[in-house]
Amino acid sequence: MAISVQEKKTPSAITLKDYKVNIRPNWCPGCGDFSVLMALQKSLTALQLNPKDVAVVAGIGCSGRISGYLNAYGFHSLHGRALATAQGIKLANPELTVIAAGGDGDAFAIGMSQTIHAMRRNMDITYIVMDNQVYGLTKGQTSPRSSEGFKTSSTPYGSVEQPVHPVQLALSANATFIAQGFSSEQDELQELIRKAIEHKGFSLVNVFSPCVTYNKVNTYDWFRQHVVQLPETYDPHDKGAALQAVHDTNGLCLGVIYEEDRPPYDELIPGYAHKPYFHADLQLPTELFEEAMAEFQ
Amino acid sequence: MAISVQEKKTPSAITLKDYKVNIRPNWCPGCGDFSVLMALQKSLTALQLNPKDVAVVAGIGCSGRISGYLNAYGFHSLHGRALATAQGIKLANPELTVIAAGGDGDAFAIGMSQTIHAMRRNMDITYIVMDNQVYGLTKGQTSPRSSEGFKTSSTPYGSVEQPVHPVQLALSANATFIAQGFSSEQDELQELIRKAIEHKGFSLVNVFSPCVTYNKVNTYDWFRQHVVQLPETYDPHDKGAALQAVHDTNGLCLGVIYEEDRPPYDELIPGYAHKPYFHADLQLPTELFEEAMAEFQ
Amino acid sequence: MNGVVEELTWMVGGEQGEGIDSTGATFASLMNRQGYFLYGYRNFGSRIKGGHTNYKLRIATHPVAAQSDHVDILLAFDQPTININAKELREGAVVIADERVHPKLPEGIRASLYVVPLTQIAEEHGNRIMKNMVSLGATAGLMGLPVEAFYELMQKRFGRKGNEVVEQNMQAIAAGAAYIRQHYEKLEGFDLAPADGKSRYLMIGNEAMALGALTAGCRVMTAYPITPASDIMEYLVRKFPKVGGVMIQTEDEISAVNMAIGASYAGARAMTATSGPGFSLMAEGIGLSGMSETPIVVIDTERTGPSTGMPTRHEQSDLNMAIFGTHGDVQRIVLSPSTLEDAFYITADAFNLADAYQVPVIMLADFALCEALQTTEGLDPTQVRIDRGSIMTDEQLMQLPGGGQFKRYAITPTGISPRTFPSQVNGIYQADGLEHGEDGHPTEDFDVRQKQMSKRLAKLAGFHYDRAIDYEGPQQPDLLVVGFGSTRGVIDEALAQLRQEGHAVARLTLRCLWPFPAEETTPYLEAAKHIVIVENNAGAQLAGLIHREVGYHGKSSSLSQYNGRTFLPSQLVRLLKEWL
Amino acid sequence: MNGVVEELTWMVGGEQGEGIDSTGATFASLMNRQGYFLYGYRNFGSRIKGGHTNYKLRIATHPVAAQSDHVDILLAFDQPTININAKELREGAVVIADERVHPKLPEGIRASLYVVPLTQIAEEHGNRIMKNMVSLGATAGLMGLPVEAFYELMQKRFGRKGNEVVEQNMQAIAAGAAYIRQHYEKLEGFDLAPADGKSRYLMIGNEAMALGALTAGCRVMTAYPITPASDIMEYLVRKFPKVGGVMIQTEDEISAVNMAIGASYAGARAMTATSGPGFSLMAEGIGLSGMSETPIVVIDTERTGPSTGMPTRHEQSDLNMAIFGTHGDVQRIVLSPSTLEDAFYITADAFNLADAYQVPVIMLADFALCEALQTTEGLDPTQVRIDRGSIMTDEQLMQLPGGGQFKRYAITPTGISPRTFPSQVNGIYQADGLEHGEDGHPTEDFDVRQKQMSKRLAKLAGFHYDRAIDYEGPQQPDLLVVGFGSTRGVIDEALAQLRQEGHAVARLTLRCLWPFPAEETTPYLEAAKHIVIVENNAGAQLAGLIHREVGYHGKSSSLSQYNGRTFLPSQLVRLLKEWL
Ligand SMILES: Cc1ncc(C[n+]2csc(CCOP(=O)(O)OP(=O)(O)O)c2C)c(N)n1
Ligand SMILES: Cc1ncc(C[n+]2csc(CCOP(=O)(O)OP(=O)(O)O)c2C)c(N)n1
Ligand code: SF4
Ligand code: SF4
Ligand SMILES: [Mg+2]
Ligand SMILES: [Mg+2]
C-alpha cells in the first residue's frame, strides 16, 4: 500500500520556491526542456509534496540534466537506465514519489527494453520523456523518434527507419497511465504530470519538447500545427478508443490518452515490508536463522 | 534489391535431407522445439534454397540450440542478441536468406530492445520465436511471457507482472510481417515460416512451442483448447483488423496476422553495394582517397 | 574395527533427468545424518534431459573440501556412466549397475561389476521410479550400512504421502541391500569407520552466500537467471517474504545492477548475482556504483568462459574482469570466498565493506565453491554485525546550516563522505555518474575533478580487510602454493600429502583480491623459496595480478588448468612435484 | 628577418555556440595554407550552447604535436574567456577583446589588452556574425599577416554565396587588421617566420582513423553516438555511399558490436566505435568475437571517466578495460595510436590483424589524439595492403571430402584455422560462443575444451607487430619516459628541452599494448637507469601493465594526471626533473 499523496502534506505549505535550485540550466535558450522542468516543479508544488520525499532520476542527454535543476533528491544515472534506477528506489522506499525523466534516445533507443518492462511491471512511478525526436547532447544525430527522411549528422541522406510510436508501444506494453504533452502547453503539461503522479502505478508522460538547435523540422510551430487536443468527451479508460485516437492523430494527440486501475507492483509482492528499509531493523531474527539452517540438516 | 528466392534455385533439387545434420538435439522428449526445427527445415526445402545460402542465427536458451541442428551456416550468438548478429549478416551479404531464432526470454526479456528495433528497421530477415512462456535452459524461471500467477522457481508465489504481447508489440513496432504458429500444427507452421521467408522485410513468426518440463500450465493441451485459427476470410493487410483479432483471441490466434509491403532496409541505404562484401574489391580507388585528402587541405 | 576405511567416494550416474541429483542428495543427507563429512560434486551438462550426468560424493570421518581422486563405488544407471567414469575407478572398486542395461566393464578396468536388477526390483515393489531407492539399498548392502538408517529420511521425505509410501520405499531399499548380500561376497575396504553422529549442515556455496546476504540485512535482490547464480535468487525469493524483502527478476542484468543501485541509494542493502555473461553486461553499472559512490554487492559465480563457454563447468576466469573491468578508474573491492564458511561470512562482510567505503563490492565465487555440497559445523549469525557506515542522522542534518544542497561528496581526509537517504530532511543531493562537485552536481572544473577523483582514490588507499588472506604451513617453505577460491581445499589435501613425504610446503589463499593485500602477502611471498600460483583459468590471471602488484616474476611459476574441471588432489601432488 | 618567432600560440574563446570552433578552424585552415605546422585543441563542455569554450591553436614553422605552455594571443569574445585563460598568457601576451564586453585584465597579468570594437565593426560591414572575421583580421594585423592571405579561403567558403559575400568578409577582415594597426603600436615577438608554403593536411585523429578504416576496406560500420567517437560514424556515413558501404546507427552499443560481429562472420570488414560507457556495454560482445573467432575492430575513444565522467575531456583510463575487460579468457589485440599518422596506419593494420588472428582488435585512442587538429605531410594509401588472412578458397573447399560440416575450428599448430563465409559451397559451419568442437558445435567434452582453448591461446603466443613500440633517445638513458597514445608529442617536447639541459633521456611509446610487447620493450627498460611511466589516468594503468608483464617495480615511477587535461611541455619538464 503506497502512502497516499494527501498524507504527505506538511503543515507549512510547499511553494514553487521550495523546488528551485540556484543553478542555471545549461540548455540552449528556447529549449523545450525549460518548460518541462517548470511544469514538473509546479506539479510537485500543486501536490504539496515535500521535496525531501521526492526522488527524480534522470538518464543521460540534454534532458537528463533535469534532475539537477530542481530541489529534490536526484540521481543522474546512465543513458537509458533511469527507469531501472527509479524502480530500485521505489522498492527500497515506497513512501517516496519517484519520477524518472529523460530523452527519447534514453527511453526508446538504448533504454527501450527498460521502458517496456517498467510499463508492464507497473510500479508506482512516473516517467517523463522529453521527446525532441533527435539526439541533442551528442550534437544532433537521428533518434528512434525521428521521422523518415530526417537529415542529421548520422543520416545525412535522411533517416530510412520507421520511427517508434511511444503511445502505441505503451498501450501494447500495458502501461496503466499514458499521457502526452507539449512544452508550449505548460499549463496542460503541469496538469498531466500531476495526474500522472497521482496515478497509482506506472505513468508515462511523453512530452513534445522541441530541440531548437538540432531539430529544424519538428519545431514549436510544427507541433502547434500538428498536435490535436483530445476532446473533453474522450474517455481514457477505453483501450480501443485510445488506439483509435492515436491512429487518427498520427500519434500527435495531447492529453491523458489512457488510464487503468490496476494494483501497482509493490502491492503484489508477497510479504513485502512496504516501508523504507533504511529505517527497518535489518537484524535477522534468530528463529528465522535457525529455521533456515534446519533445512540444511 | 534482394535477390528473389526463385533465382536461388539450384539445378539439382533440394530435399529435406540436405537440411539434416547428424546431431541429436538435446531437447527433452516432447519439447515443442522439435517441431519448429522440422517446420523450418521443411520450409527451406519447399523454397528450394540451397543450405549454403542460408544463415541461421540463434540466441541462448534451449531454443537457441536450433542453429546447430540443421545444415546451414549458423551462428549461436548471445542471449538476446541473435537479431543484431542476423542483421549484420544480412548487411554483409544481402544474397543470403537470414533466419534468426530464439526463445521468449531471448526475444522479449533481454533482447526486447533488439527485437523492437529490428522490427522498425525492417531488414529482410525472418525471426522465429519459440515461445514456451518460461525459461527452459536455466531450469524454469518466469519469462516476460509467463501469465500472471505463474509459479516458477523465481516466482514461487506466482508471477505478479503482466505478460508482454508479442503480436501487439510487433504491430506497434511496425513489423511488416507477423505470424503466429503452434508446434502441434506443423504443416501450418511450415507454411507460415515459408511465407515469412518469402516476405521482403522483417518477418516475425511467434510459435507456441511448449516446454514439457517446466511449463505445466501452457501445455499442448492448453494450447489446443485456447488457440484460434484466423478465418479464411481474414485479411492480414488491415492493421486495425489485426489489432482486433489479437484482442478478440487474447493474443492466441494462429496464422498470418499482419502483412505489409514496405521496401526493406537495404533497399533504402544510399549507395549500398547490394552484394556480398567478401567478393568485392576492397581497395579504395585512388581518386576517392585523394578526394578525401583534399578535404583536409 | 577391522578393515574399516576413513573415507569412501561414491558416484551415481545416468541420464540427465533420471533423478541422479535426487539420488545423490538423498544419500548425502543420509550420510550427513550419520555424522560423516561430505563433499558432493555434481557433473551436469547445459541441457535439461538426456546426456550423462553424475553425482560424486565423498564421505569421510574427517572434514573434506575437495573431490577425491578415485571412485570406490559407482552406481551406474546406464552403460555410458560406466564408460565415461571408468578411468576414475580405483583398483578394486565396485560398479553397481542395472541389469536392464546389460552392463559391461571396459577392458582393462580392474573393478568388480555387481549387476543388480535395479529396475526389476523396483517394479516388483510397485514402481520403477523406486529404482533409485533400490540402488541406495544396494549401496548400503555393499557398505554394510543398516537399512534402518534410511528410515528417518524416508519419513521426512514421504511422510506426508502416508506410511504406506514410506514402507514401500524402505522395502525397496531393503531389497536392494539384500540382493547385494545374497549375490556378492562381502568385500574388504567398503566399510566406513563409524562417524561421530554429530549434527552438521550440508549446503552449497550459493546457499551459504544467500544466507550470508540475508543475515547481513540484504533486503533487495535484483537478478536475471543464469547458471550457476540462479540458486541465489531462488533461495532469497523464498526467504524474503519472512523479512519483508523483495527479489525481483529483471529483464536483463543491466536492469538488475541499476535497480540495485537505485535501491541502495534509497537506503536498502541491495545486491545482484550473476555469472560471466551477465557480469560483463554489468560493467557500466558497476562503474556508476563506483562514481556515484552507491554501495552495492555483486556476486559473480564464475563458470567456464569466455563468452557463453560451458555454463555448468568450473572456472576462475573472471578475476581480471572483476578487478579491471569497466572503463575509467573505478574504485571497488573484490572478495573471494574459499570455503563454505567464507561464503557465508565474507558475503556478510561484503555488505559492511560496501557501506563503509561506498563502493561496489564484487564477490568472486567459482563454480566449484558455488555448487559443491559441503559440510559445515554451523554458521554463527552472531558473528555477523550490521554496520551501515557513514550515514547522517536526522539530528546531524538538522544542525546543518540551511540553504544549498547537502554536500554528499564532501572532501574529507579519508575520502569517505557521510551520506543521506531520500526523505531525510536537509539531506537533499544529487547522485551522479558525471563528475560532480561536493553537492553532486555535474562539473567540468579541472580542479574539482582532480579533488573528487583523489577523494575516491583515497577511500581505499589504506584498505585493510581482516580476512584478506589465509596462510597455512611453515614460515619458510620450499614451495608456497598460492591460490584463491575453491582451490583451497584441494591444495590443502595435496600439501598434506607432500608434507607426509617430507616437503616443506605452504599455502597462501587470497580472499581479498582487490585492493590487493600487498602488505599481508609480501612477507610470505618473500620468505618462500619458490612460489607456484595455482588457478583454474587459461590466462594465469592471479599470477598476473601478483606480478603486477608485488612482482616476484623470477621465483614464481604458474599452474593453470582450464578444461572445466577442478584439480584433483593426486594430480596436484604430481604437478607440484615438478618444483620440489 | 629581424625579431621573427618560430612559433606562436593563438587562442580564441567565448560562449559555446558563438562560432568559436569555426573561427578557430578558419584560422587553422589559413595558416595551414601558408605552410605552417599546427596543433589545435578545442576546449569544450558537455553542453550545446553557453558555457566557456576555447580553441587553442599552436602555429609553428616546424612539426608540433602537443599543446604549448603559453598563449601568445588571446582573442576574447567575452570577459570569462579572459578570466579563465589569464593564467595561460605568457608575459607580454596580447589579449584582443571585444569592446562591447568592456574587457578587463585580471590583476597581476602582464599582458597587453587590445580593446577592439569587433561587433561594431562587423555591424558596420553589414552583419554582426562577421565579428569572427573582424577578429581574425585583428589577429592578422597583430601578426603582420597580409589580409590578402584570407582571400582564397573566403572564396572557398563563401564563393557559392556570390562574390559580394566574399568581398564583405574580406572587408571585415581588413577592417579588423586596420583597427589594430591604427590603434596599437607594432609589438615585437608576434611576427611568425615565414613558412615553407608546402601543401599539407590538417585533420583530427578521429578522421585519420576513419580514413584508415575506409582505406583498409572496412565497409560496415555499426555505431551508437557518443562523444568523442561520433566523428567517426559521421565521417564514414558520408563516405560509404561512394564505395557501397553502410554505416548503421544502432539502438545501442550492444547491438552495434553484435551487428559488427554478424557482418564480419558473413565476410565484411566491420567495425564499431564508441567511448567508455559504450565500451563497457560491449564487453559481452567482445567476448563473443573472441570465442567465435570472428574478427572485429572496435575503436574506443577514451574520455574522462569513470562512468559518464566528463564526456568532452581527455583521459587514457580504458587501458585496463581494453585488455582485461570481459569475463573469461578472451584473446584480443589492443593497439594505441600515438600520432595522427598512427591513427591512419595502425587503424588499417587493425583490420589485417583482426583477420589474421581472428580476434577482436581494440583501437585505444585517447581524447587528445581523437580531437586535436594536427598537421600531416600526407598519408600514403599504397602502404595499406589488405590481407584478409586465412580464408578457404572455393577451390580448396571443393577438394574437401564431402559429408559432415566444415571444420571451422580445426586444431592447427598456429592456432589459426582457415575460415569460410556463408554462401561458400562445402563451407557450412556454426560459429559459436559456447565452447565448441572443430565444426563449431557446442561441446562439454573436457578434452575438446582444453584443445580449443589452447588453440585460441596459441594464436597470439608468438605475436609480433612491427609498429608495437617507438623508441627515441640514447641507448642507456638516465631516464626513460614511457607512455602511450597522445602523450608521445608532449613527452618529445619535454625531452628535447631536458636534452638541451644536458640530460640523457629517452622515450618509449607503446603502440601495441596487448599482447604486451615484452621482447621489444625489455632491452630498453633494462638499459635505462630509471623509468618514469607517464599517463593520463588515476590508476597508473600502464605502469600496472608493465609491472605485470615485465616487472621493474623497483626502478620505475609513475606520473599520472587525471584532471581531464593533457600534460603541457613545461609542466612535464618540471615533473620529470624530480628524477634527474
Ligand atoms: C552507454 C552510452 N552510450 C552513449 C552515450 C552518449 N549519449 C549521451 S546523451 C545521448 C543521447 C541523447 O539523446 P536523447 O536521449 O534523446 O536526449 P536529448 O539530449 O535529446 O535530450 C547519447 C547517445 C552515453 N552517455 N552512454
Ligand atoms: C547475458 C546472459 N544472461 C543470462 C544467461 C542465462 N540464460 C541462458 S538461456 C536463458 C533464458 C532461457 O529462456 P528462453 O530465452 O525463453 O529460452 P528457452 O530455454 O525457454 O528456449 C538465460 C537467462 C545468458 N546465457 N546470458
Ligand atoms: S541541443 Fe536541443 S535538446 Fe539540447 S539543450 Fe539545446 S535545444 Fe535543448
Ligand atoms: S526444458 Fe523445456 S524448452 Fe528446454 S528442452 Fe526441455 S521441454 Fe524443451
Ligand atoms: Mg532527444
Ligand atoms: Mg522460453
PDB file of N, CA and C in Angstrom, chain A residues 189-219:
ATOM      1  N   LEU A 189       0.494  20.630 -19.456  1.00  0.00           N
ATOM      2  CA  LEU A 189       1.577  19.705 -19.119  1.00  0.00           C
ATOM      3  C   LEU A 189       1.670  19.511 -17.607  1.00  0.00           C
ATOM      4  N   GLN A 190       1.552  20.608 -16.901  1.00  0.00           N
ATOM      5  CA  GLN A 190       1.613  20.535 -15.446  1.00  0.00           C
ATOM      6  C   GLN A 190       0.474  19.657 -14.912  1.00  0.00           C
ATOM      7  N   GLU A 191      -0.668  19.839 -15.496  1.00  0.00           N
ATOM      8  CA  GLU A 191      -1.856  19.055 -15.149  1.00  0.00           C
ATOM      9  C   GLU A 191      -1.616  17.565 -15.424  1.00  0.00           C
ATOM     10  N   LEU A 192      -1.030  17.295 -16.563  1.00  0.00           N
ATOM     11  CA  LEU A 192      -0.782  15.903 -16.948  1.00  0.00           C
ATOM     12  C   LEU A 192       0.215  15.258 -15.993  1.00  0.00           C
ATOM     13  N   ILE A 193       1.261  15.986 -15.677  1.00  0.00           N
ATOM     14  CA  ILE A 193       2.272  15.423 -14.779  1.00  0.00           C
ATOM     15  C   ILE A 193       1.659  15.198 -13.391  1.00  0.00           C
ATOM     16  N   ARG A 194       0.835  16.142 -12.979  1.00  0.00           N
ATOM     17  CA  ARG A 194       0.188  15.979 -11.682  1.00  0.00           C
ATOM     18  C   ARG A 194      -0.674  14.713 -11.653  1.00  0.00           C
ATOM     19  N   LYS A 195      -1.467  14.566 -12.697  1.00  0.00           N
ATOM     20  CA  LYS A 195      -2.314  13.357 -12.756  1.00  0.00           C
ATOM     21  C   LYS A 195      -1.468  12.092 -12.820  1.00  0.00           C
ATOM     22  N   ALA A 196      -0.391  12.177 -13.544  1.00  0.00           N
ATOM     23  CA  ALA A 196       0.486  11.006 -13.672  1.00  0.00           C
ATOM     24  C   ALA A 196       1.037  10.614 -12.307  1.00  0.00           C
ATOM     25  N   ILE A 197       1.451  11.610 -11.547  1.00  0.00           N
ATOM     26  CA  ILE A 197       1.985  11.311 -10.219  1.00  0.00           C
ATOM     27  C   ILE A 197       0.881  10.749  -9.324  1.00  0.00           C
ATOM     28  N   GLU A 198      -0.290  11.293  -9.458  1.00  0.00           N
ATOM     29  CA  GLU A 198      -1.402  10.813  -8.624  1.00  0.00           C
ATOM     30  C   GLU A 198      -1.820   9.393  -8.973  1.00  0.00           C
ATOM     31  N   HIS A 199      -1.619   9.044 -10.233  1.00  0.00           N
ATOM     32  CA  HIS A 199      -1.974   7.682 -10.663  1.00  0.00           C
ATOM     33  C   HIS A 199      -1.169   6.657  -9.866  1.00  0.00           C
ATOM     34  N   LYS A 200      -1.862   5.631  -9.418  1.00  0.00           N
ATOM     35  CA  LYS A 200      -1.167   4.559  -8.689  1.00  0.00           C
ATOM     36  C   LYS A 200      -0.728   3.501  -9.689  1.00  0.00           C
ATOM     37  N   GLY A 201       0.562   3.472  -9.941  1.00  0.00           N
ATOM     38  CA  GLY A 201       1.087   2.547 -10.921  1.00  0.00           C
ATOM     39  C   GLY A 201       1.988   3.318 -11.859  1.00  0.00           C
ATOM     40  N   PHE A 202       2.442   2.648 -12.880  1.00  0.00           N
ATOM     41  CA  PHE A 202       3.368   3.296 -13.809  1.00  0.00           C
ATOM     42  C   PHE A 202       2.646   4.316 -14.669  1.00  0.00           C
ATOM     43  N   SER A 203       3.200   5.530 -14.755  1.00  0.00           N
ATOM     44  CA  SER A 203       2.608   6.528 -15.639  1.00  0.00           C
ATOM     45  C   SER A 203       3.657   7.095 -16.581  1.00  0.00           C
ATOM     46  N   LEU A 204       3.274   7.184 -17.828  1.00  0.00           N
ATOM     47  CA  LEU A 204       4.153   7.759 -18.854  1.00  0.00           C
ATOM     48  C   LEU A 204       3.598   9.108 -19.279  1.00  0.00           C
ATOM     49  N   VAL A 205       4.458  10.119 -19.261  1.00  0.00           N
ATOM     50  CA  VAL A 205       4.087  11.393 -19.882  1.00  0.00           C
ATOM     51  C   VAL A 205       5.109  11.666 -20.979  1.00  0.00           C
ATOM     52  N   ASN A 206       4.686  11.477 -22.205  1.00  0.00           N
ATOM     53  CA  ASN A 206       5.573  11.767 -23.326  1.00  0.00           C
ATOM     54  C   ASN A 206       5.354  13.226 -23.712  1.00  0.00           C
ATOM     55  N   VAL A 207       6.457  13.981 -23.699  1.00  0.00           N
ATOM     56  CA  VAL A 207       6.323  15.424 -23.939  1.00  0.00           C
ATOM     57  C   VAL A 207       7.041  15.831 -25.219  1.00  0.00           C
ATOM     58  N   PHE A 208       6.321  16.473 -26.122  1.00  0.00           N
ATOM     59  CA  PHE A 208       6.980  17.053 -27.282  1.00  0.00           C
ATOM     60  C   PHE A 208       7.728  18.286 -26.798  1.00  0.00           C
ATOM     61  N   SER A 209       9.032  18.163 -26.734  1.00  0.00           N
ATOM     62  CA  SER A 209       9.868  19.198 -26.129  1.00  0.00           C
ATOM     63  C   SER A 209      10.928  19.598 -27.149  1.00  0.00           C
ATOM     64  N   PRO A 210      10.621  20.575 -28.000  1.00  0.00           N
ATOM     65  CA  PRO A 210      11.462  20.826 -29.167  1.00  0.00           C
ATOM     66  C   PRO A 210      12.917  21.152 -28.843  1.00  0.00           C
ATOM     67  N   CYS A 211      13.790  20.611 -29.665  1.00  0.00           N
ATOM     68  CA  CYS A 211      15.203  20.947 -29.642  1.00  0.00           C
ATOM     69  C   CYS A 211      15.390  22.039 -30.685  1.00  0.00           C
ATOM     70  N   VAL A 212      15.655  23.243 -30.198  1.00  0.00           N
ATOM     71  CA  VAL A 212      15.719  24.367 -31.141  1.00  0.00           C
ATOM     72  C   VAL A 212      17.033  24.388 -31.910  1.00  0.00           C
ATOM     73  N   THR A 213      17.984  23.604 -31.466  1.00  0.00           N
ATOM     74  CA  THR A 213      19.291  23.639 -32.124  1.00  0.00           C
ATOM     75  C   THR A 213      19.436  22.590 -33.223  1.00  0.00           C
ATOM     76  N   TYR A 214      18.956  21.400 -32.955  1.00  0.00           N
ATOM     77  CA  TYR A 214      19.214  20.324 -33.911  1.00  0.00           C
ATOM     78  C   TYR A 214      17.989  19.791 -34.636  1.00  0.00           C
ATOM     79  N   ASN A 215      16.829  20.177 -34.209  1.00  0.00           N
ATOM     80  CA  ASN A 215      15.668  19.689 -34.940  1.00  0.00           C
ATOM     81  C   ASN A 215      14.943  20.857 -35.599  1.00  0.00           C
ATOM     82  N   LYS A 216      15.220  21.029 -36.867  1.00  0.00           N
ATOM     83  CA  LYS A 216      14.642  22.153 -37.601  1.00  0.00           C
ATOM     84  C   LYS A 216      13.355  21.731 -38.304  1.00  0.00           C
ATOM     85  N   VAL A 217      12.953  20.495 -38.080  1.00  0.00           N
ATOM     86  CA  VAL A 217      11.706  20.015 -38.681  1.00  0.00           C
ATOM     87  C   VAL A 217      10.583  20.059 -37.643  1.00  0.00           C
ATOM     88  N   ASN A 218      10.789  19.364 -36.534  1.00  0.00           N
ATOM     89  CA  ASN A 218       9.740  19.295 -35.514  1.00  0.00           C
ATOM     90  C   ASN A 218       9.904  20.444 -34.535  1.00  0.00           C
ATOM     91  N   THR A 219       9.618  21.618 -35.016  1.00  0.00           N
ATOM     92  CA  THR A 219       9.788  22.851 -34.249  1.00  0.00           C
ATOM     93  C   THR A 219       8.522  23.153 -33.451  1.00  0.00           C
TER      94      THR A 219
END
